[in-house]
Structure formats: C-alpha cells, structure tokens
Short mmCIF file of the C-alpha atoms (twelve columns), coordinates in Angstrom:
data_MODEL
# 
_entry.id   MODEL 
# 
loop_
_atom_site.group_PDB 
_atom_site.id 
_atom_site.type_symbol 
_atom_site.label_atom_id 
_atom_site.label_alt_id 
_atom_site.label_comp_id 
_atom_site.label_asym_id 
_atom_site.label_seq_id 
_atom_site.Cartn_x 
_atom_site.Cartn_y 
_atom_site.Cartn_z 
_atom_site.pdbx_PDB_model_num 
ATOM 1   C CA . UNK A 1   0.000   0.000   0.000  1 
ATOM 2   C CA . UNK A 2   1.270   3.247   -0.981 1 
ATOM 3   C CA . UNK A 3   2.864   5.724   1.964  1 
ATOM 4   C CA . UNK A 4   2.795   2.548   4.196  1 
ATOM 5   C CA . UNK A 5   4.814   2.769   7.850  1 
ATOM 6   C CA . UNK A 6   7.504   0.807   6.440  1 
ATOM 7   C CA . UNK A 7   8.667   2.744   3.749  1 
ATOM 8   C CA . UNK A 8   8.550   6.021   5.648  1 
ATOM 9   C CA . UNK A 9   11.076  4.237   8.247  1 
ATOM 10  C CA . UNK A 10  8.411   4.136   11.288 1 
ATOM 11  C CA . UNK A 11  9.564   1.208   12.311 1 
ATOM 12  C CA . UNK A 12  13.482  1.041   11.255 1 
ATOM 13  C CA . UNK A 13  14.861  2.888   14.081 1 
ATOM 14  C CA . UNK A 14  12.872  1.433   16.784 1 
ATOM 15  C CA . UNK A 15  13.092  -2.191  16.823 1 
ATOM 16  C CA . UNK A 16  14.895  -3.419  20.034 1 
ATOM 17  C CA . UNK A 17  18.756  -4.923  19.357 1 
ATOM 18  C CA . UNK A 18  18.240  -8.254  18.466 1 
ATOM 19  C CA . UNK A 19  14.816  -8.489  17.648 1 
ATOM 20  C CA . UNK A 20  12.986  -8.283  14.355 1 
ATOM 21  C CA . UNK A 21  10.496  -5.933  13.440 1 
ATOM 22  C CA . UNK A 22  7.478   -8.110  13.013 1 
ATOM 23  C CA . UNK A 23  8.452   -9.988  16.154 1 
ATOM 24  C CA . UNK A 24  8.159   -6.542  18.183 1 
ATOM 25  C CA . UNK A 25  4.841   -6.078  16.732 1 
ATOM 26  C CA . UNK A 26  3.153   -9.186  17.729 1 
ATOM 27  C CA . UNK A 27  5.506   -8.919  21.313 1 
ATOM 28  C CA . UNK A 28  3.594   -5.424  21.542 1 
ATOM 29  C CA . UNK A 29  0.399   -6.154  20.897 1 
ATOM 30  C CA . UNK A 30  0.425   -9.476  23.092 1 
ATOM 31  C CA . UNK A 31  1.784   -7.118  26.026 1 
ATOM 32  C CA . UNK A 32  -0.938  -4.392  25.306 1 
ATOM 33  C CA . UNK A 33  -3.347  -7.029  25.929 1 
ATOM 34  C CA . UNK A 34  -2.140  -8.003  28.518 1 
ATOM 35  C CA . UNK A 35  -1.607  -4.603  30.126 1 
ATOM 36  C CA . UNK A 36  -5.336  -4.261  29.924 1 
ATOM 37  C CA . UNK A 37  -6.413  -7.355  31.135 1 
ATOM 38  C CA . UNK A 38  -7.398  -8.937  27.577 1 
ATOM 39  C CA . UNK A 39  -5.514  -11.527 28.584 1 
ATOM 40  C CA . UNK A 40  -5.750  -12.512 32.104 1 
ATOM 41  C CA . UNK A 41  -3.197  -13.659 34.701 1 
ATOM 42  C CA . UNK A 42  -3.013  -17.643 34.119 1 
ATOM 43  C CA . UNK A 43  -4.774  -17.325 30.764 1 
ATOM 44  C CA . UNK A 44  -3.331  -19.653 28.210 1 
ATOM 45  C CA . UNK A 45  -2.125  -18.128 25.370 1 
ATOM 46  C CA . UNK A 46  -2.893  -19.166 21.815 1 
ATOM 47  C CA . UNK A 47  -0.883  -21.148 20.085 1 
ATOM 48  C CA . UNK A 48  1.758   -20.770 17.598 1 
ATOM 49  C CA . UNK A 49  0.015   -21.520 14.772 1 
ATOM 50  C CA . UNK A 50  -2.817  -19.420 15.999 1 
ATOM 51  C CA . UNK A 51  -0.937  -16.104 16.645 1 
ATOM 52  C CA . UNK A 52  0.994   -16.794 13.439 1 
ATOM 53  C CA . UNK A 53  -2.248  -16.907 11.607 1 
ATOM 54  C CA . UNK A 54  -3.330  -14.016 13.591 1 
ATOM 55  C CA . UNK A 55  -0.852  -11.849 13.161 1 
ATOM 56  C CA . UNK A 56  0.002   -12.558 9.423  1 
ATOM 57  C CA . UNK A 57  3.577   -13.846 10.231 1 
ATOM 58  C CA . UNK A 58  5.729   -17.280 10.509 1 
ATOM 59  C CA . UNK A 59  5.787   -19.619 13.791 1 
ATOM 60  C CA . UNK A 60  9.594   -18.387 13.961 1 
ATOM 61  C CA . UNK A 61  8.253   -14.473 14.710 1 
ATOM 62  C CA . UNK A 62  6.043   -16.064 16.649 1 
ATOM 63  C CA . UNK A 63  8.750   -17.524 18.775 1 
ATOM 64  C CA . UNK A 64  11.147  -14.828 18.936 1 
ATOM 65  C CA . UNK A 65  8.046   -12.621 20.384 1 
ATOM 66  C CA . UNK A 66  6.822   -15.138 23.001 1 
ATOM 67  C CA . UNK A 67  10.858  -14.780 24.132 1 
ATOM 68  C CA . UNK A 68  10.750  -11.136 24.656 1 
ATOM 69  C CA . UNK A 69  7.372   -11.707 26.605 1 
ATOM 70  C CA . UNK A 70  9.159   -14.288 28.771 1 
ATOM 71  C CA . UNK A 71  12.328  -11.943 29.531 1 
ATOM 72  C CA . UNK A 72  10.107  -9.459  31.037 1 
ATOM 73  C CA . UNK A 73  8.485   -11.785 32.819 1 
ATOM 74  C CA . UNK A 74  4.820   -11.694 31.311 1 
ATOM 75  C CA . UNK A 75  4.472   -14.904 30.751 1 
ATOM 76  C CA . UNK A 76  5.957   -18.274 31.478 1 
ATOM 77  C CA . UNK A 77  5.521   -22.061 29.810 1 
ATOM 78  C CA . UNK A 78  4.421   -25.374 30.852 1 
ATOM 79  C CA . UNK A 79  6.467   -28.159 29.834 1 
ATOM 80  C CA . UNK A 80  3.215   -30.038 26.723 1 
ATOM 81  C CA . UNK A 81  1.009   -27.139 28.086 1 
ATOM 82  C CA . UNK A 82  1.957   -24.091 26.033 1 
ATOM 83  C CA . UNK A 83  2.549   -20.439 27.229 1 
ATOM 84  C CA . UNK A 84  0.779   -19.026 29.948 1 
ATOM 85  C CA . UNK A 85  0.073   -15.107 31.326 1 
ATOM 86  C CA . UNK A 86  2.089   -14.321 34.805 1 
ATOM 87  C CA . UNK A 87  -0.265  -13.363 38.003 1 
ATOM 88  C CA . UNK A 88  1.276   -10.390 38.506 1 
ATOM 89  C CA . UNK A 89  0.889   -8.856  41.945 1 
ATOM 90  C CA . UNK A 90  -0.156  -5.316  40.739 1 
ATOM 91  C CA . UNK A 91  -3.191  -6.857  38.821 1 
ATOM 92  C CA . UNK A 92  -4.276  -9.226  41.263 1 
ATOM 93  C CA . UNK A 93  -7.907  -9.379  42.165 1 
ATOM 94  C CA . UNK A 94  -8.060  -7.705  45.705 1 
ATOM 95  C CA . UNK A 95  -6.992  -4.483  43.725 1 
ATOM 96  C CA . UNK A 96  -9.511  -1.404  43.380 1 
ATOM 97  C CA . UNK A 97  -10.641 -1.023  39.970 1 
ATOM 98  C CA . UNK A 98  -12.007 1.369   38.291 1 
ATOM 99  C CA . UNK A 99  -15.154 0.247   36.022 1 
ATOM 100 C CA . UNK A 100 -18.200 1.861   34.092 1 
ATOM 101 C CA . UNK A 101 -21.889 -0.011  33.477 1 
ATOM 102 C CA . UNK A 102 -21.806 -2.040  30.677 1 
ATOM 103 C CA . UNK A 103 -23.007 -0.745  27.340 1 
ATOM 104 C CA . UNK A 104 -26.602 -1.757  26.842 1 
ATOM 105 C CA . UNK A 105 -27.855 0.742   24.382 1 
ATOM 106 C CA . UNK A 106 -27.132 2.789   20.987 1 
ATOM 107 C CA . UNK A 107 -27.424 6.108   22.917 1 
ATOM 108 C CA . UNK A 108 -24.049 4.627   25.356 1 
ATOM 109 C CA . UNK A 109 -21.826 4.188   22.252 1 
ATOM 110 C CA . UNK A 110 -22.678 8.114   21.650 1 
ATOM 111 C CA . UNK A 111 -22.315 8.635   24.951 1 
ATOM 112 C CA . UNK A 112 -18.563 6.642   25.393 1 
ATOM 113 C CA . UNK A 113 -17.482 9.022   22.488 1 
ATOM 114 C CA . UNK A 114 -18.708 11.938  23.997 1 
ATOM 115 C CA . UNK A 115 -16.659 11.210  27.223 1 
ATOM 116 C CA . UNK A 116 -13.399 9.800   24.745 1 
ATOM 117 C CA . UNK A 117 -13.308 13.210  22.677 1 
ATOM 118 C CA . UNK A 118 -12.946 15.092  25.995 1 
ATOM 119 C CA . UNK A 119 -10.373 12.895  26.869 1 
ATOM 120 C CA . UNK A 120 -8.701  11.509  24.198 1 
ATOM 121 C CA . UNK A 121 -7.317  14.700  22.118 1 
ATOM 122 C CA . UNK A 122 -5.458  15.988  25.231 1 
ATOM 123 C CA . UNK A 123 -3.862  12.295  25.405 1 
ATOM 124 C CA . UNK A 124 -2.099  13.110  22.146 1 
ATOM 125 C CA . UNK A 125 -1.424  16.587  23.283 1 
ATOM 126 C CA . UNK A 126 0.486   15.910  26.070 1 
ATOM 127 C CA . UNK A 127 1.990   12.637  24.404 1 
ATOM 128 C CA . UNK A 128 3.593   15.076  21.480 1 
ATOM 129 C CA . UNK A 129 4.893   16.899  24.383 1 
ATOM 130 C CA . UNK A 130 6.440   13.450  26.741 1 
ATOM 131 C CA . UNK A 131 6.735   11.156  24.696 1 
ATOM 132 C CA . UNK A 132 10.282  8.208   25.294 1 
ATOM 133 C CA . UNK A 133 11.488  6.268   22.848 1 
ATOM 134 C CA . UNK A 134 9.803   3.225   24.005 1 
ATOM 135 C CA . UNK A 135 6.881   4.952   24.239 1 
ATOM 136 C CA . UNK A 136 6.966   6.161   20.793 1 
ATOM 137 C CA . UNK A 137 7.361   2.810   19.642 1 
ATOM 138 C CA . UNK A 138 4.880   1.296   21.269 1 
ATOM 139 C CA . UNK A 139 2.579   3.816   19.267 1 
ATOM 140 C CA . UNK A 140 4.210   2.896   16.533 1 
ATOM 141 C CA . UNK A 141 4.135   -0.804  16.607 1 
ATOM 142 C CA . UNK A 142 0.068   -1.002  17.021 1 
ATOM 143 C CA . UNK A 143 0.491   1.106   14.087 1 
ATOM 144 C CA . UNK A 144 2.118   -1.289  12.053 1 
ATOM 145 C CA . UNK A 145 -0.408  -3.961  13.231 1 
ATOM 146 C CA . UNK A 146 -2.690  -1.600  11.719 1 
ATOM 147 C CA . UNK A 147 -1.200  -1.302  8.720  1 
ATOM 148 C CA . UNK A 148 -0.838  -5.007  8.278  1 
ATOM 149 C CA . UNK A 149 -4.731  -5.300  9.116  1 
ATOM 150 C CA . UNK A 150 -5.524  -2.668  5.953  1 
ATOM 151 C CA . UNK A 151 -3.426  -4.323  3.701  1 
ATOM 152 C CA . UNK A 152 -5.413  -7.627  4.782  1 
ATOM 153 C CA . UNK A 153 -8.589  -5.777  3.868  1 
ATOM 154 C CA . UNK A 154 -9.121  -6.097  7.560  1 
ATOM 155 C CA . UNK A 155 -10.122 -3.930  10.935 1 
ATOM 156 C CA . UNK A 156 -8.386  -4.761  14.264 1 
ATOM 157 C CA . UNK A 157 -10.169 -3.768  17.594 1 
ATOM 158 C CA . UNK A 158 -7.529  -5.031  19.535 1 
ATOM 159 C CA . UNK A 159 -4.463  -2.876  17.144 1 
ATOM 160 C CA . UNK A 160 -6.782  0.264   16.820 1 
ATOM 161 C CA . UNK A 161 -6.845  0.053   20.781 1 
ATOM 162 C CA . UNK A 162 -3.874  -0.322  21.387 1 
ATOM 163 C CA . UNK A 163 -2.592  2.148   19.879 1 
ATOM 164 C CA . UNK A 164 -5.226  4.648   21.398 1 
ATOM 165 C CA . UNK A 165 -3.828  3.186   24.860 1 
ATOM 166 C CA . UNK A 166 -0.091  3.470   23.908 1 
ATOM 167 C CA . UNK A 167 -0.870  7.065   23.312 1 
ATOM 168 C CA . UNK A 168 -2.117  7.727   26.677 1 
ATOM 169 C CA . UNK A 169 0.486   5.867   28.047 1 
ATOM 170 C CA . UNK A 170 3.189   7.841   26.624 1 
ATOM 171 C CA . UNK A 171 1.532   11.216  28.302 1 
ATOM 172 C CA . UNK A 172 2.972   9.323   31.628 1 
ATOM 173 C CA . UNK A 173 -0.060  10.072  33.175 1 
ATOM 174 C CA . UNK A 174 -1.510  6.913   35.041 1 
ATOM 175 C CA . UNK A 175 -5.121  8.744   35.195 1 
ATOM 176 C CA . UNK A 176 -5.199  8.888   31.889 1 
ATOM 177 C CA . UNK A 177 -3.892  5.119   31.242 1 
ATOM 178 C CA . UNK A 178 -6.383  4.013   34.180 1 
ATOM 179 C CA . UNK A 179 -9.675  5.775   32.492 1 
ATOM 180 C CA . UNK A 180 -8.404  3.723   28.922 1 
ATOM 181 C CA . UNK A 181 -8.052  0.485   30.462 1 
ATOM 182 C CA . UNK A 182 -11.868 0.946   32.005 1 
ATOM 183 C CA . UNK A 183 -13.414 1.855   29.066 1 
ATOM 184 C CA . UNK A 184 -11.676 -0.737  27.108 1 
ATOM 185 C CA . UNK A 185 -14.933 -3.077  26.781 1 
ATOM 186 C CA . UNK A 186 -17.093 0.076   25.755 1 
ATOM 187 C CA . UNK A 187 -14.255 1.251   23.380 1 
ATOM 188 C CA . UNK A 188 -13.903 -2.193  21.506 1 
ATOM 189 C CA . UNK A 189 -17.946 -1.876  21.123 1 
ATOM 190 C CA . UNK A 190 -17.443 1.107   19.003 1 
ATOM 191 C CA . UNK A 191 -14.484 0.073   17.299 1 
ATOM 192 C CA . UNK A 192 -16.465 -2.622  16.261 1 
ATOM 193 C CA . UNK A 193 -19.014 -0.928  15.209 1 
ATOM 194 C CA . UNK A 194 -16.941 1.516   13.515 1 
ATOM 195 C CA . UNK A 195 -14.637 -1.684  11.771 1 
ATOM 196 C CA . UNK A 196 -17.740 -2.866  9.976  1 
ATOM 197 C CA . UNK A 197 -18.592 0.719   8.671  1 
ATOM 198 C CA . UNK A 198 -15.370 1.190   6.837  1 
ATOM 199 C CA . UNK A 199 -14.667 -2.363  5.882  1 
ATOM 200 C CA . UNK A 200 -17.152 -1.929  3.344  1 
ATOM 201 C CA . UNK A 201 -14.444 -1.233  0.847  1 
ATOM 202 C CA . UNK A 202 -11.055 -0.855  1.226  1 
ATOM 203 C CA . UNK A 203 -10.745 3.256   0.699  1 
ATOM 204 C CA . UNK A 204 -12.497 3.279   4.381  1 
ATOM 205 C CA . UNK A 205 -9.938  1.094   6.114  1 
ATOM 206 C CA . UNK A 206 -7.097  2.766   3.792  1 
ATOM 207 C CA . UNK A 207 -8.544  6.404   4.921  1 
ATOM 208 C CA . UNK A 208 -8.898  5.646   8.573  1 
ATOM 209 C CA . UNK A 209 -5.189  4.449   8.794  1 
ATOM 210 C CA . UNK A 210 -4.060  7.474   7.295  1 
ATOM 211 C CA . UNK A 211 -5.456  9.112   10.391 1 
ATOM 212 C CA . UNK A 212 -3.968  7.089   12.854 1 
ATOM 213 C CA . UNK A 213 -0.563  7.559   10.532 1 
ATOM 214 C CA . UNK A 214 -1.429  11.361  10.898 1 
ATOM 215 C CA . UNK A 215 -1.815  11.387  14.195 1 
ATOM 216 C CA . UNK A 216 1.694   9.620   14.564 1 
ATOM 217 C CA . UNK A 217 3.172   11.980  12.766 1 
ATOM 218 C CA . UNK A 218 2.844   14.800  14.673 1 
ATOM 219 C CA . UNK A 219 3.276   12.796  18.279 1 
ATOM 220 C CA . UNK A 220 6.597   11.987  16.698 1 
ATOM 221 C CA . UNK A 221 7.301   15.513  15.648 1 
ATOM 222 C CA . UNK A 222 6.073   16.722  18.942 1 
ATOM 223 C CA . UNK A 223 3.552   18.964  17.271 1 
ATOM 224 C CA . UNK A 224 1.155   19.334  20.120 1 
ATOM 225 C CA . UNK A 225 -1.736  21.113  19.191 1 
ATOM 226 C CA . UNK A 226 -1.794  19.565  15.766 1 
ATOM 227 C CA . UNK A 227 -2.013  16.122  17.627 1 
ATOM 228 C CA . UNK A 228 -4.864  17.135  19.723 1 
ATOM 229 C CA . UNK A 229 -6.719  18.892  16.704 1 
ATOM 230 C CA . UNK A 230 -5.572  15.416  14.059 1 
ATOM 231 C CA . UNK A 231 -7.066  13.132  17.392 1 
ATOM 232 C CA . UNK A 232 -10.481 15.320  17.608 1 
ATOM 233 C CA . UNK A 233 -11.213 15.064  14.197 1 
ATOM 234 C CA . UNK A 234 -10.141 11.024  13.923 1 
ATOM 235 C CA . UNK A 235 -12.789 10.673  16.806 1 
ATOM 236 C CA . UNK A 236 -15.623 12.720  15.563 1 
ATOM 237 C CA . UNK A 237 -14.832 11.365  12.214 1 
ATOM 238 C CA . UNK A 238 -15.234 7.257   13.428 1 
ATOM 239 C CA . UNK A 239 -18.378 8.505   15.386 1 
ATOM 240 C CA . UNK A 240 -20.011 10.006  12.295 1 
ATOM 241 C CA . UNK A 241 -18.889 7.453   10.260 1 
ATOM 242 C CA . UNK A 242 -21.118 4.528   13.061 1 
ATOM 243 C CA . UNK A 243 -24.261 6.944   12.822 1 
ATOM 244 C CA . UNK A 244 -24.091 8.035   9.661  1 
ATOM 245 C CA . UNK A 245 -23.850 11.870  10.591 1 
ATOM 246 C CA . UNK A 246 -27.116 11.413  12.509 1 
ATOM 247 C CA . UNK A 247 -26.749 11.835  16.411 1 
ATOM 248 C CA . UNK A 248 -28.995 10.675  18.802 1 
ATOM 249 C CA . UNK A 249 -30.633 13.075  21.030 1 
ATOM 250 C CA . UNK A 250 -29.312 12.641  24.844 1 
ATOM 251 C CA . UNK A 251 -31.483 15.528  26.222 1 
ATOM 252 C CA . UNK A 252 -32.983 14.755  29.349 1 
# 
C-alpha cells in the first residue's frame, strides 16, 4: 500500500537490538493485551500456529516474540502445556478497579465518544509533548499492526486500541492510562461498530489508517496542538462514520 509505515522508516529505528520488526509487533500487541487485562493472569495463550495466523507472520516471529514476553516476565511455559500469562501482583484481584456499566444501548456508544473526545485529544497533546522512545514505539508498533490489518482488507479492535492506549500511556499520566483500560470493553464496542462501517471497501480502512498515521506523525514531531486537533477530528470522524452523521438526542 502506498505511503505505508515501512517505507517512511516508522519502524526502522525502533526495533529493540536483536529483535525483528514483526516480532516486536506481535511482542507489543500481546503485552498491550495483557496490560489491559485482555488476557488474564493464568490465561493460556494461543498457540503458535494461531498467533501466526493471527498476526500474518511465521511460527519463527512467533517464537522470537513469546521470548521477549518471557524476559520481562509476562508470561511463562508449561512443559506439553503451552505459554501461559504471569499473576502479577499489581493486577491481582483484591486491587480497586475502576469500572463503568456495561453498554446496553445505541445512545451509550454516543455517549462513550462523547466522554473519549474530551479525553482523548489531550492524550495526544500531552503525548507530542512526553513522549520516550519506548513509548513512541509502542505507538508505533500497534500502528504497524494496523497497517498489516488494511493491507489484509481487515479492521483490528484489539491494534486500533492499542494504539489509542499506547498514546495515553506515553503522556505518563496513570489517570489517563487508568480511564483507557476501564473503558476498554465500551471502546472495543465502538471500534467494532466503527470496523464494519469502513470495511465496506477498502478506501475506508485505507482512509482511517491514514489518520492514525497522521496522528503519529505529529506525536513523533512533537507537534502538540496539531495532535490534539488530528485526534479530535479522527474521533468525531469514526463517530459520524457509526451513525451516519445522525446523532442521537441525549437531552434529558
């Protein structure tokens, strides 16, 4: 695909010594979902095969990811059992957690991007602004999943969120990763909603990564207030696009 992440060198100065590319991005998007609970302590990971298939690489990426995942002590392997998620004490069960009422309506996916596009363009303000290079690419791997998902002809709800999380995260504000990681459920309803809009033919999904891309961009080049203007109109624009330009009325 033309303009792709690759051949504008997204991903060429970021990978980690020793690792490949496409191995960070599966090893980045297994440890976002982790992060947010996706995948849960003691949850068995899928296979090789599976994540190979998932991901669109070879068992041998596969592999090299699961290894990075082991060294920081995500996950760990049973002998004939396959790879398992780590109980780590900071997400055990006895800890408060912040949660929201499940959506049940039309009306709350209007409502969840209401509360994201008060949120969510000051995430990529301040991330222009903080951002660390592993924070950067950790934006920029979930892009590349992305990327790989368009050229698939397909939409990822668990790439398109990560990426929304790794921008919060890299505004190294835990209040911001914290309100993310509770709307994740309510997010991944819209996202859905939204991947089956633009999947409709491939300009959509070609269009919509062009935002994220665009919104990269200008996180890398630490253009604030073009990031939080690029992020407001890449949310408005996915909530137009799931009702069609016609809002619901929330008036009381």
């Amino acid at each position: 695909m033309a303009g792709s992440v690759e051949n504008e060198n997204v991903g060429g100065d970021r990978a980690r010594a020793g690792h490949s590319p496409l191995a960070q991005n599966v090893f980045q998007a297994l440890r976002t979902q982790i992060s947010v609970g996706q995948l849960r302590p003691e949850q068995k990971l899928p296979s090789e095969h599976e994540l190979a298939a998932t991901y669109l690489v070879s068992r041998p990426i596969v592999r090299e990811a699961l290894r990075q995942l082991k060294d920081e002590r995500l996950i760990y392997s049973r002998r004939g059992a396959g790879s398992f998620v780590v109980a780590r004490p900071d997400l055990g069960a006895d800890q408060p957690a912040v949660g929201f009422a499940p959506v049940e309506t039309i009306a709350d996916i209007q409502r969840c991007y209401e509360f994201r596009l008060t949120i969510e363009p000051d995430h990529a303000y301040w991330a222009a602004l903080r951002w660390n290079g592993q924070a950067l690419d950790e934006i920029a791997a979930a892009l590349d999943l992305l990327r790989d998902a368009t050229t698939a002809h397909l939409h990822r709800e668990d790439a398109d969120f990560g990426f929304h999380l790794a921008i919060a995260k890299a505004t190294n504000n835990h209040y911001y990763v914290s309100s993310m990681t509770a709307l994740k459920d309510h997010i991944y309803v819209g996202m859905k909603f939204h991947g089956n809009t633009i999947a409709k033919a491939q300009a959509g999904l070609e269009n919509v990564f062009a935002e994220h891309r665009g919104i990269f961009e200008v996180i890398r080049a630490r253009d604030s207030e073009r990031a939080r203007e690029l992020m407001r109109r890449h949310l408005e624009g996915s909530r137009d696009r799931v009702f069609e330009g016609r809002l619901l009325d929330l008036s009381l």
